[in-house]
Amino acid sequence: MSELNLEISWLHSFVTVAKTGSMTETAKILHRSQSAISMHIKNIEDTLGRAVFSRESRRLSLNASGQELLVHAQKILYVYRNSMRELMGSDVQGHISLGIPDDYAMAYLPALLSIFSEKYPSIEITLCCEPSSQLIPKIAANELDIAVITQDKADRGESLFSEELVWVGKQSQQIWNRSPLPVAMYEFGSQARAKILDKLESLSFGYRIVYNSPNIAGQLAAVESGMAIAVLTRCSVPAHLQVLNNTRLPKLPALDVGVMTSSSVTKGSLANLLYDEIVLTLRKEA
């Protein structure tokens, strides 16, 4: 019996198609041609002697063989990436630019950067803390290598996790009992703002926006001063402020958080090392 050989690039394409259900979307994510992705899947199926995807609908879905392969492929890729990091590690030098909103930066960057800098101490990272609505155009214009963003659509980058939105205020001030409700709000054009406004429209006693800010510090200042209550991501709520579970306030949705790269980031680039670390460190399985 001849030895089976599944190349790493094939498995990477396979895992991405399994997630997206589309060779077209996979080609965009991996910066490869659609024909190359299709050939990778064909090579896998020819090598295994069986199909791994069901092609009964426009969206590709894994069959039983594909589900089994996915488990092994993810383990192989994890070991491969970590092995390459350890082999390359301390000798790698260069510069990467990373964009991330300030609330995600406070909660998730310390652990991520600690792990990454231990593996690659000679790689310099320039950090850009701005709202997702500003980071996404910068990625498109190749002004940043990588950005962790609030996804404005499902296929915007690689999905990482969902972040809960919560009402925040000071117990001593009871601002939530006022009519109309005074609210400190995210910046214009943000995904969070759109979702919050949709919920506020349901309030029978009305609301008024008393403060707009692209930065969490501004919203926290408005809450601290007694001007308003605010909606924050759960990860950014300071310990001295109260998460409000008040029936007078509408239930809030979650934000989908993802990571995206500019078109200049390729599989062998320095930025791709950080991208892989972000996915490994921050992605939470559903």
mmCIF file of C-alpha atoms in Angstrom:
data_model
loop_
_atom_site.group_PDB
_atom_site.id
_atom_site.type_symbol
_atom_site.label_atom_id
_atom_site.label_comp_id
_atom_site.label_asym_id
_atom_site.label_seq_id
_atom_site.Cartn_x
_atom_site.Cartn_y
_atom_site.Cartn_z
ATOM 1 C CA MET A 1 0.000 0.000 0.000
ATOM 2 C CA SER A 2 1.500 3.344 -1.074
ATOM 3 C CA GLU A 3 1.887 6.105 1.513
ATOM 4 C CA LEU A 4 -0.710 8.877 1.391
ATOM 5 C CA ASN A 5 0.662 12.389 1.102
ATOM 6 C CA LEU A 6 -1.564 15.415 1.826
ATOM 7 C CA GLU A 7 0.354 18.665 1.424
ATOM 8 C CA ILE A 8 0.041 21.400 4.057
ATOM 9 C CA SER A 9 -1.257 23.911 1.473
ATOM 10 C CA TRP A 10 -4.010 21.477 0.486
ATOM 11 C CA LEU A 11 -5.080 21.029 4.100
ATOM 12 C CA HIS A 12 -5.081 24.782 4.709
ATOM 13 C CA SER A 13 -7.372 25.275 1.708
ATOM 14 C CA PHE A 14 -9.584 22.385 2.828
ATOM 15 C CA VAL A 15 -10.050 23.752 6.371
ATOM 16 C CA THR A 16 -10.878 27.216 5.022
ATOM 17 C CA VAL A 17 -13.418 25.861 2.508
ATOM 18 C CA ALA A 18 -14.960 23.815 5.320
ATOM 19 C CA LYS A 19 -15.465 27.039 7.261
ATOM 20 C CA THR A 20 -16.679 29.291 4.441
ATOM 21 C CA GLY A 21 -18.569 26.735 2.353
ATOM 22 C CA SER A 22 -17.224 28.488 -0.732
ATOM 23 C CA MET A 23 -14.120 28.145 -2.902
ATOM 24 C CA THR A 24 -14.602 31.732 -4.074
ATOM 25 C CA GLU A 25 -14.515 33.102 -0.513
ATOM 26 C CA THR A 26 -11.597 30.836 0.368
ATOM 27 C CA ALA A 27 -9.630 32.174 -2.593
ATOM 28 C CA LYS A 28 -10.157 35.728 -1.303
ATOM 29 C CA ILE A 29 -9.125 34.852 2.247
ATOM 30 C CA LEU A 30 -6.005 32.912 1.225
ATOM 31 C CA HIS A 31 -5.091 35.266 -1.640
ATOM 32 C CA ARG A 32 -5.039 32.383 -4.121
ATOM 33 C CA SER A 33 -6.893 31.823 -7.369
ATOM 34 C CA GLN A 34 -10.157 29.913 -7.250
ATOM 35 C CA SER A 35 -8.702 27.314 -9.623
ATOM 36 C CA ALA A 36 -5.816 26.743 -7.190
ATOM 37 C CA ILE A 37 -8.227 26.160 -4.294
ATOM 38 C CA SER A 38 -10.299 23.819 -6.454
ATOM 39 C CA MET A 39 -7.176 21.877 -7.423
ATOM 40 C CA HIS A 40 -6.167 21.505 -3.763
ATOM 41 C CA ILE A 41 -9.547 19.976 -2.907
ATOM 42 C CA LYS A 42 -9.371 17.699 -5.973
ATOM 43 C CA ASN A 43 -5.874 16.564 -4.957
ATOM 44 C CA ILE A 44 -7.141 15.648 -1.491
ATOM 45 C CA GLU A 45 -10.103 13.726 -2.855
ATOM 46 C CA ASP A 46 -7.948 11.920 -5.449
ATOM 47 C CA THR A 47 -5.397 10.985 -2.783
ATOM 48 C CA LEU A 48 -8.044 9.701 -0.369
ATOM 49 C CA GLY A 49 -10.087 8.093 -3.110
ATOM 50 C CA ARG A 50 -13.300 9.650 -1.851
ATOM 51 C CA ALA A 51 -15.181 12.954 -1.803
ATOM 52 C CA VAL A 52 -14.937 15.146 1.272
ATOM 53 C CA PHE A 53 -17.625 17.700 0.370
ATOM 54 C CA SER A 54 -21.287 17.362 -0.484
ATOM 55 C CA ARG A 55 -21.998 19.325 -3.645
ATOM 56 C CA GLU A 56 -25.800 19.117 -3.624
ATOM 57 C CA SER A 57 -26.219 22.853 -3.037
ATOM 58 C CA ARG A 58 -24.351 26.055 -3.917
ATOM 59 C CA ARG A 59 -22.713 26.077 -0.480
ATOM 60 C CA LEU A 60 -20.181 23.290 0.017
ATOM 61 C CA SER A 61 -20.717 21.208 3.150
ATOM 62 C CA LEU A 62 -18.634 18.431 4.644
ATOM 63 C CA ASN A 63 -19.787 14.848 4.250
ATOM 64 C CA ALA A 64 -18.863 12.128 6.778
ATOM 65 C CA SER A 65 -15.379 11.673 5.299
ATOM 66 C CA GLY A 66 -14.857 15.423 5.293
ATOM 67 C CA GLN A 67 -15.853 15.730 8.954
ATOM 68 C CA GLU A 68 -13.319 13.047 9.861
ATOM 69 C CA LEU A 69 -10.600 14.714 7.784
ATOM 70 C CA LEU A 70 -11.323 18.117 9.355
ATOM 71 C CA VAL A 71 -10.467 16.847 12.835
ATOM 72 C CA HIS A 72 -7.104 15.509 11.635
ATOM 73 C CA ALA A 73 -6.358 18.488 9.373
ATOM 74 C CA GLN A 74 -6.819 21.004 12.189
ATOM 75 C CA LYS A 75 -4.475 19.013 14.434
ATOM 76 C CA ILE A 76 -1.857 18.726 11.676
ATOM 77 C CA LEU A 77 -1.980 22.462 10.911
ATOM 78 C CA TYR A 78 -1.717 23.361 14.584
ATOM 79 C CA VAL A 79 1.384 21.173 15.038
ATOM 80 C CA TYR A 80 2.901 22.402 11.773
ATOM 81 C CA ARG A 81 2.486 26.100 12.621
ATOM 82 C CA ASN A 82 3.885 25.700 16.122
ATOM 83 C CA SER A 83 6.805 23.664 14.815
ATOM 84 C CA MET A 84 7.644 26.325 12.230
ATOM 85 C CA ARG A 85 7.491 29.034 14.874
ATOM 86 C CA GLU A 86 9.859 27.167 17.151
ATOM 87 C CA LEU A 87 12.289 26.491 14.293
ATOM 88 C CA MET A 88 12.209 30.087 12.998
ATOM 89 C CA GLY A 89 11.446 31.906 16.266
ATOM 90 C CA SER A 90 14.169 34.090 17.671
ATOM 91 C CA ASP A 91 15.962 34.672 14.362
ATOM 92 C CA VAL A 92 12.957 36.304 12.695
ATOM 93 C CA GLN A 93 13.217 40.079 12.391
ATOM 94 C CA GLY A 94 10.969 42.697 10.850
ATOM 95 C CA HIS A 95 7.986 44.955 11.349
ATOM 96 C CA ILE A 96 4.212 44.350 11.474
ATOM 97 C CA SER A 97 1.392 46.883 11.775
ATOM 98 C CA LEU A 98 -1.672 45.799 13.777
ATOM 99 C CA GLY A 99 -4.975 47.626 14.136
ATOM 100 C CA ILE A 100 -7.466 46.969 16.932
ATOM 101 C CA PRO A 101 -10.257 48.934 18.692
ATOM 102 C CA ASP A 102 -9.263 50.156 22.139
ATOM 103 C CA ASP A 103 -11.752 48.015 24.067
ATOM 104 C CA TYR A 104 -10.501 44.788 22.462
ATOM 105 C CA ALA A 105 -6.911 45.987 22.902
ATOM 106 C CA MET A 106 -7.316 46.399 26.670
ATOM 107 C CA ALA A 107 -8.885 42.977 27.108
ATOM 108 C CA TYR A 108 -7.092 40.740 24.630
ATOM 109 C CA LEU A 109 -3.765 42.256 23.557
ATOM 110 C CA PRO A 110 -1.665 41.709 26.713
ATOM 111 C CA ALA A 111 -1.854 37.903 26.569
ATOM 112 C CA LEU A 112 -1.530 37.815 22.774
ATOM 113 C CA LEU A 113 1.516 40.097 22.624
ATOM 114 C CA SER A 114 3.163 38.275 25.523
ATOM 115 C CA ILE A 115 2.941 34.967 23.674
ATOM 116 C CA PHE A 116 4.005 36.446 20.338
ATOM 117 C CA SER A 117 6.958 38.436 21.677
ATOM 118 C CA GLU A 118 8.256 35.384 23.518
ATOM 119 C CA LYS A 119 8.311 33.442 20.237
ATOM 120 C CA TYR A 120 9.525 36.336 18.061
ATOM 121 C CA PRO A 121 11.387 38.826 20.260
ATOM 122 C CA SER A 122 12.953 40.628 17.271
ATOM 123 C CA ILE A 123 9.702 41.434 15.463
ATOM 124 C CA GLU A 124 8.527 45.023 15.978
ATOM 125 C CA ILE A 125 4.776 45.682 16.120
ATOM 126 C CA THR A 126 3.229 49.080 15.460
ATOM 127 C CA LEU A 127 -0.188 49.317 17.100
ATOM 128 C CA CYS A 128 -3.076 51.384 15.748
ATOM 129 C CA CYS A 129 -6.013 51.645 18.186
ATOM 130 C CA GLU A 130 -8.974 52.961 16.205
ATOM 131 C CA PRO A 131 -12.630 51.997 15.663
ATOM 132 C CA SER A 132 -13.358 49.171 13.231
ATOM 133 C CA SER A 133 -15.028 51.623 10.840
ATOM 134 C CA GLN A 134 -11.595 53.249 10.376
ATOM 135 C CA LEU A 135 -9.504 50.074 10.465
ATOM 136 C CA ILE A 136 -11.372 48.264 7.693
ATOM 137 C CA PRO A 137 -10.620 50.942 5.026
ATOM 138 C CA LYS A 138 -6.980 51.003 6.151
ATOM 139 C CA ILE A 139 -6.704 47.262 5.587
ATOM 140 C CA ALA A 140 -8.282 47.672 2.142
ATOM 141 C CA ALA A 141 -5.743 50.404 1.320
ATOM 142 C CA ASN A 142 -2.802 48.272 2.600
ATOM 143 C CA GLU A 143 -2.051 50.872 5.286
ATOM 144 C CA LEU A 144 -2.174 48.132 7.941
ATOM 145 C CA ASP A 145 -1.073 44.503 7.785
ATOM 146 C CA ILE A 146 -3.645 43.035 10.172
ATOM 147 C CA ALA A 147 -6.703 44.267 12.046
ATOM 148 C CA VAL A 148 -8.938 42.776 14.722
ATOM 149 C CA ILE A 149 -12.340 44.257 13.958
ATOM 150 C CA THR A 150 -16.043 44.141 14.691
ATOM 151 C CA GLN A 151 -17.391 42.412 11.603
ATOM 152 C CA ASP A 152 -19.847 44.518 9.624
ATOM 153 C CA LYS A 153 -20.713 41.451 7.541
ATOM 154 C CA ALA A 154 -20.297 37.725 8.097
ATOM 155 C CA ASP A 155 -17.512 37.203 5.559
ATOM 156 C CA ARG A 156 -15.384 40.145 6.741
ATOM 157 C CA GLY A 157 -12.199 38.306 7.687
ATOM 158 C CA GLU A 158 -11.775 35.239 9.876
ATOM 159 C CA SER A 159 -14.324 34.943 12.688
ATOM 160 C CA LEU A 160 -12.853 34.821 16.194
ATOM 161 C CA PHE A 161 -15.609 35.158 18.801
ATOM 162 C CA SER A 162 -18.767 37.001 19.816
ATOM 163 C CA GLU A 163 -18.474 39.877 22.284
ATOM 164 C CA GLU A 164 -21.469 40.720 24.465
ATOM 165 C CA LEU A 165 -22.740 44.306 24.646
ATOM 166 C CA VAL A 166 -23.913 45.456 28.097
ATOM 167 C CA TRP A 167 -25.482 48.525 29.691
ATOM 168 C CA VAL A 168 -23.125 50.221 32.147
ATOM 169 C CA GLY A 169 -23.792 52.876 34.788
ATOM 170 C CA LYS A 170 -23.164 53.969 38.372
ATOM 171 C CA GLN A 171 -25.475 52.494 40.959
ATOM 172 C CA SER A 172 -25.473 55.697 43.012
ATOM 173 C CA GLN A 173 -26.849 57.826 40.168
ATOM 174 C CA GLN A 174 -29.649 55.634 38.768
ATOM 175 C CA ILE A 175 -29.513 57.398 35.402
ATOM 176 C CA TRP A 176 -31.528 54.560 33.830
ATOM 177 C CA ASN A 177 -34.721 55.837 35.520
ATOM 178 C CA ARG A 178 -34.716 59.115 33.579
ATOM 179 C CA SER A 179 -37.021 59.832 30.666
ATOM 180 C CA PRO A 180 -35.875 60.185 27.994
ATOM 181 C CA LEU A 181 -32.916 57.901 28.667
ATOM 182 C CA PRO A 182 -29.542 59.742 28.405
ATOM 183 C CA VAL A 183 -27.028 57.592 26.513
ATOM 184 C CA ALA A 184 -23.298 57.877 25.726
ATOM 185 C CA MET A 185 -22.806 56.403 22.275
ATOM 186 C CA TYR A 186 -20.187 54.861 20.009
ATOM 187 C CA GLU A 187 -18.924 56.809 17.005
ATOM 188 C CA PHE A 188 -21.028 57.459 13.902
ATOM 189 C CA GLY A 189 -20.872 54.635 11.363
ATOM 190 C CA SER A 190 -19.905 51.879 13.787
ATOM 191 C CA GLN A 191 -21.552 48.469 13.818
ATOM 192 C CA ALA A 192 -22.105 48.713 17.585
ATOM 193 C CA ARG A 193 -23.876 52.080 17.243
ATOM 194 C CA ALA A 194 -26.256 50.744 14.592
ATOM 195 C CA LYS A 195 -27.221 47.768 16.762
ATOM 196 C CA ILE A 196 -27.701 49.909 19.869
ATOM 197 C CA LEU A 197 -29.859 52.499 18.084
ATOM 198 C CA ASP A 198 -32.063 49.720 16.732
ATOM 199 C CA LYS A 199 -32.769 48.601 20.314
ATOM 200 C CA LEU A 200 -33.235 52.141 21.638
ATOM 201 C CA GLU A 201 -35.981 52.796 19.107
ATOM 202 C CA SER A 202 -38.152 50.322 21.018
ATOM 203 C CA LEU A 203 -38.157 52.433 24.210
ATOM 204 C CA SER A 204 -41.610 53.866 24.927
ATOM 205 C CA PHE A 205 -40.117 56.626 27.127
ATOM 206 C CA GLY A 206 -37.585 57.681 24.487
ATOM 207 C CA TYR A 207 -33.865 58.352 24.583
ATOM 208 C CA ARG A 208 -31.400 61.132 23.846
ATOM 209 C CA ILE A 209 -27.749 60.849 22.884
ATOM 210 C CA VAL A 210 -25.763 63.175 25.109
ATOM 211 C CA TYR A 211 -22.254 62.096 24.147
ATOM 212 C CA ASN A 212 -20.591 60.560 21.068
ATOM 213 C CA SER A 213 -17.081 59.106 21.224
ATOM 214 C CA PRO A 214 -14.934 56.744 19.135
ATOM 215 C CA ASN A 215 -12.985 55.843 22.285
ATOM 216 C CA ILE A 216 -14.015 53.869 25.351
ATOM 217 C CA ALA A 217 -12.383 56.452 27.609
ATOM 218 C CA GLY A 218 -14.876 59.073 26.449
ATOM 219 C CA GLN A 219 -17.883 56.890 27.165
ATOM 220 C CA LEU A 220 -16.517 55.955 30.581
ATOM 221 C CA ALA A 221 -16.015 59.645 31.374
ATOM 222 C CA ALA A 222 -19.653 60.356 30.484
ATOM 223 C CA VAL A 223 -20.809 57.568 32.811
ATOM 224 C CA GLU A 224 -18.497 58.682 35.625
ATOM 225 C CA SER A 225 -19.753 62.267 35.392
ATOM 226 C CA GLY A 226 -23.393 61.263 35.721
ATOM 227 C CA MET A 227 -24.267 62.507 32.223
ATOM 228 C CA ALA A 228 -25.479 59.177 30.890
ATOM 229 C CA ILE A 229 -25.382 55.423 30.890
ATOM 230 C CA ALA A 230 -23.360 53.726 28.151
ATOM 231 C CA VAL A 231 -23.246 50.523 26.171
ATOM 232 C CA LEU A 232 -19.834 48.844 26.304
ATOM 233 C CA THR A 233 -18.378 45.539 25.280
ATOM 234 C CA ARG A 234 -18.384 43.176 28.247
ATOM 235 C CA CYS A 235 -14.588 42.869 28.080
ATOM 236 C CA SER A 236 -14.063 46.615 28.601
ATOM 237 C CA VAL A 237 -16.244 47.226 31.676
ATOM 238 C CA PRO A 238 -14.099 48.444 34.623
ATOM 239 C CA ALA A 239 -14.644 46.750 37.973
ATOM 240 C CA HIS A 240 -15.986 49.870 39.702
ATOM 241 C CA LEU A 241 -18.907 50.313 37.266
ATOM 242 C CA GLN A 242 -22.074 48.256 37.317
ATOM 243 C CA VAL A 243 -23.391 46.119 34.495
ATOM 244 C CA LEU A 244 -27.085 47.012 34.466
ATOM 245 C CA ASN A 245 -29.560 44.162 34.286
ATOM 246 C CA ASN A 246 -32.590 46.409 34.427
ATOM 247 C CA THR A 247 -35.919 45.417 32.864
ATOM 248 C CA ARG A 248 -36.399 49.046 31.794
ATOM 249 C CA LEU A 249 -33.477 48.669 29.375
ATOM 250 C CA PRO A 250 -33.707 46.653 26.145
ATOM 251 C CA LYS A 251 -31.690 43.464 25.754
ATOM 252 C CA LEU A 252 -28.597 44.051 23.651
ATOM 253 C CA PRO A 253 -27.145 41.875 20.884
ATOM 254 C CA ALA A 254 -23.574 40.607 20.643
ATOM 255 C CA LEU A 255 -20.874 41.819 18.261
ATOM 256 C CA ASP A 256 -19.056 39.417 15.951
ATOM 257 C CA VAL A 257 -15.298 39.906 16.168
ATOM 258 C CA GLY A 258 -12.912 38.857 13.414
ATOM 259 C CA VAL A 259 -9.392 39.329 12.092
ATOM 260 C CA MET A 260 -8.524 40.447 8.584
ATOM 261 C CA THR A 261 -5.345 41.062 6.624
ATOM 262 C CA SER A 262 -4.349 43.345 3.790
ATOM 263 C CA SER A 263 -3.798 41.898 0.327
ATOM 264 C CA SER A 264 -0.028 42.223 0.861
ATOM 265 C CA VAL A 265 -0.010 39.573 3.601
ATOM 266 C CA THR A 266 0.984 36.193 2.149
ATOM 267 C CA LYS A 267 1.478 32.760 3.692
ATOM 268 C CA GLY A 268 5.199 33.224 4.108
ATOM 269 C CA SER A 269 5.153 36.786 5.391
ATOM 270 C CA LEU A 270 5.959 37.997 8.903
ATOM 271 C CA ALA A 271 2.441 39.371 9.294
ATOM 272 C CA ASN A 272 1.030 35.912 8.679
ATOM 273 C CA LEU A 273 2.862 34.696 11.802
ATOM 274 C CA LEU A 274 0.934 37.225 13.869
ATOM 275 C CA TYR A 275 -2.299 36.415 12.041
ATOM 276 C CA ASP A 276 -1.921 32.723 12.917
ATOM 277 C CA GLU A 277 -1.168 33.601 16.541
ATOM 278 C CA ILE A 278 -4.280 35.778 16.752
ATOM 279 C CA VAL A 279 -6.439 32.946 15.428
ATOM 280 C CA LEU A 280 -4.875 30.370 17.735
ATOM 281 C CA THR A 281 -5.023 32.604 20.807
ATOM 282 C CA LEU A 282 -8.306 34.462 20.414
ATOM 283 C CA ARG A 283 -10.642 32.232 18.444
ATOM 284 C CA LYS A 284 -13.339 30.665 20.563
ATOM 285 C CA GLU A 285 -15.066 27.639 19.094
ATOM 286 C CA ALA A 286 -18.842 27.919 18.865
#
